[in-house]
Short mmCIF file of C-alpha atoms in Angstrom, two decimals:
data_model
loop_
_atom_site.label_atom_id
_atom_site.label_comp_id
_atom_site.label_asym_id
_atom_site.label_seq_id
_atom_site.Cartn_x
_atom_site.Cartn_y
_atom_site.Cartn_z
CA MET A 401 0.31 -0.11 -0.16
CA ASP A 402 1.44 3.16 -1.11
CA LYS A 403 1.76 6.40 1.33
CA LEU A 404 -1.69 8.22 -0.30
CA GLU A 405 -4.00 5.22 0.23
CA GLN A 406 -3.00 4.64 3.90
CA LEU A 407 -3.49 8.32 4.51
CA LYS A 408 -7.00 6.96 2.58
CA SER A 409 -7.49 4.67 5.16
CA SER A 410 -6.25 6.20 8.27
CA LEU A 411 -8.63 9.11 7.66
CA ASN A 412 -11.38 6.74 7.08
CA THR A 413 -10.61 5.17 10.19
CA LEU A 414 -10.30 8.84 12.29
CA ARG A 415 -13.94 9.07 10.70
CA LEU A 416 -15.17 6.55 11.80
CA SER A 417 -13.80 6.68 15.41
CA GLY A 418 -12.37 10.28 16.20
CA THR A 419 -10.17 8.89 19.19
CA LYS A 420 -6.89 10.95 19.80
CA GLU A 421 -5.21 7.51 18.60
CA ASN A 422 -6.62 7.04 15.13
CA LEU A 423 -5.70 10.98 15.20
CA THR A 424 -1.78 10.42 16.04
CA LYS A 425 -1.97 7.73 12.77
CA VAL A 426 -3.49 10.42 10.19
CA LEU A 427 -0.43 12.71 11.52
CA ILE A 428 1.81 10.04 11.13
CA GLU A 429 1.24 9.43 7.17
CA ILE A 430 0.74 13.29 6.60
CA THR A 431 4.50 13.31 8.15
CA LYS A 432 5.18 10.80 5.56
CA LEU A 433 4.13 12.97 2.30
CA LEU A 434 5.88 15.94 3.18
CA PRO A 435 8.20 16.88 1.16
CA PRO A 436 11.94 16.60 2.69
CA SER A 437 12.86 20.26 3.88
CA ASP A 438 13.66 21.37 7.20
CA ASP A 439 11.59 24.65 6.14
CA VAL A 440 8.11 23.40 5.83
CA ALA A 441 5.87 21.93 8.47
CA ILE A 442 2.21 22.36 9.04
CA THR A 443 0.20 23.70 12.10
CA VAL A 444 -1.72 21.45 13.91
CA GLY A 445 -2.78 23.62 16.32
CA LYS A 446 -2.75 26.65 18.69
CA LYS A 447 -2.82 27.08 23.30
CA GLY A 448 -1.86 29.77 24.64
CA THR A 449 2.03 30.75 23.35
CA HIS A 450 2.30 27.05 22.61
CA GLU A 451 2.14 26.36 18.47
CA TYR A 452 1.97 22.44 17.84
CA VAL A 453 3.35 21.56 14.56
CA ILE A 454 3.81 18.59 12.40
CA ASP A 455 6.94 18.04 10.02
CA ARG A 456 9.01 15.08 8.48
CA LYS A 457 10.48 14.65 12.16
CA GLY A 458 7.29 14.36 13.84
CA LEU A 459 5.21 17.14 16.65
CA ALA A 460 7.07 19.82 17.87
CA ILE A 461 5.84 22.96 19.90
CA ILE A 462 6.87 26.07 19.32
CA THR A 463 6.34 28.56 21.89
CA THR A 464 6.85 32.32 21.83
CA SER A 465 6.99 35.42 24.18
CA GLN A 466 8.08 38.46 23.86
CA ASP A 467 10.70 39.97 25.29
CA GLU A 468 9.81 42.21 28.87
CA TYR A 469 11.55 45.41 27.80
CA LEU A 470 12.44 44.87 23.80
CA PRO A 471 9.94 44.63 20.96
CA PHE A 472 11.44 41.45 20.25
CA LEU A 473 9.33 37.91 20.10
CA SER A 474 11.72 34.58 21.06
CA SER A 475 10.50 31.30 20.08
CA SER A 476 11.97 27.76 21.16
CA GLU A 477 11.07 24.53 20.15
CA LYS A 478 10.34 20.96 21.41
CA ARG A 479 10.30 17.99 20.16
CA ILE A 480 7.15 15.88 22.07
CA SER A 481 6.52 12.85 21.20
CA MET A 482 2.28 12.05 18.96
CA GLU A 483 0.58 11.23 22.10
CA GLN A 484 1.59 14.22 23.95
CA LEU A 485 -0.53 16.23 21.78
CA PRO A 486 -3.23 17.83 24.36
CA ASP A 487 -6.35 16.19 23.89
CA ASP A 488 -8.39 20.18 23.46
CA VAL A 489 -5.75 20.56 20.55
CA ALA A 490 -6.90 17.17 19.29
CA LYS A 491 -10.42 17.68 19.30
CA LYS A 492 -10.44 20.85 17.51
CA VAL A 493 -8.37 19.05 14.98
CA ILE A 494 -10.68 15.88 15.21
CA SER A 495 -13.16 18.19 14.06
CA ASP A 496 -11.65 20.23 10.57
CA ILE A 497 -9.26 17.60 10.13
CA SER A 498 -9.40 18.97 6.37
CA SER A 499 -7.30 22.28 7.06
CA LEU A 500 -4.49 20.01 7.53
CA LEU A 501 -5.04 18.57 4.55
CA VAL A 502 -4.85 21.43 2.29
CA GLN A 503 -2.14 23.12 4.61
CA LEU A 504 -0.63 19.32 2.99
CA ARG A 505 -1.51 20.69 -0.45
CA ASP A 506 -0.50 23.50 -0.74
CA ILE A 507 3.44 23.08 0.64
CA LEU A 508 2.82 20.08 -1.99
CA LYS A 509 2.01 22.56 -4.48
CA ALA A 510 4.65 24.43 -3.59
CA GLN A 511 6.76 21.89 -3.74
CA ALA A 512 5.95 20.96 -6.57
CA ARG A 513 7.23 24.30 -8.72
CA ARG A 514 10.81 22.77 -7.91
CA ASN A 515 9.85 19.02 -8.71
CA PRO A 516 7.06 18.30 -11.26
CA SER A 517 6.33 15.16 -9.33
CA TYR A 518 4.78 17.07 -6.45
CA GLY A 519 1.79 17.78 -8.82
CA LEU A 520 0.29 14.98 -8.74
CA LEU A 521 0.18 14.20 -5.39
CA ALA A 522 -0.62 17.89 -4.93
CA SER A 523 -4.05 17.21 -6.63
CA GLU A 524 -4.40 14.11 -5.33
CA VAL A 525 -4.31 15.06 -1.67
CA ASP A 526 -6.68 18.39 -3.00
CA LEU A 527 -9.29 15.68 -3.83
CA ILE A 528 -8.73 13.69 -0.68
CA ALA A 529 -9.53 17.01 1.38
CA LYS A 530 -12.69 17.71 -0.63
CA SER A 531 -14.27 14.37 0.11
#
């Protein structure tokens, strides 16, 4: 089974049973489809100053804070396991899983400008997102 078929299968399972475990499987399948670049990530959700993103390496928390006396923002990244995604963020993602697929499609379309083989993959992900 290819990566796209595995994504479809995990999405169907998530739609039948919207559990955090099934969401984790979908997130893992999405990471497999991302192009080999450290410059792309998909925003899974936000909670306060924390932004949860997935990239080819997995799930990370980006924490952003404004320095007290300076007009600068600072951020830090911490890698976490997929199971550590907060339950409330997971529920929001499950209710709007198509937003992740749209982000994936946009990344693949941008990558298709450099490597045309990603164009077909982007159109397939777009069909999945619309269904």
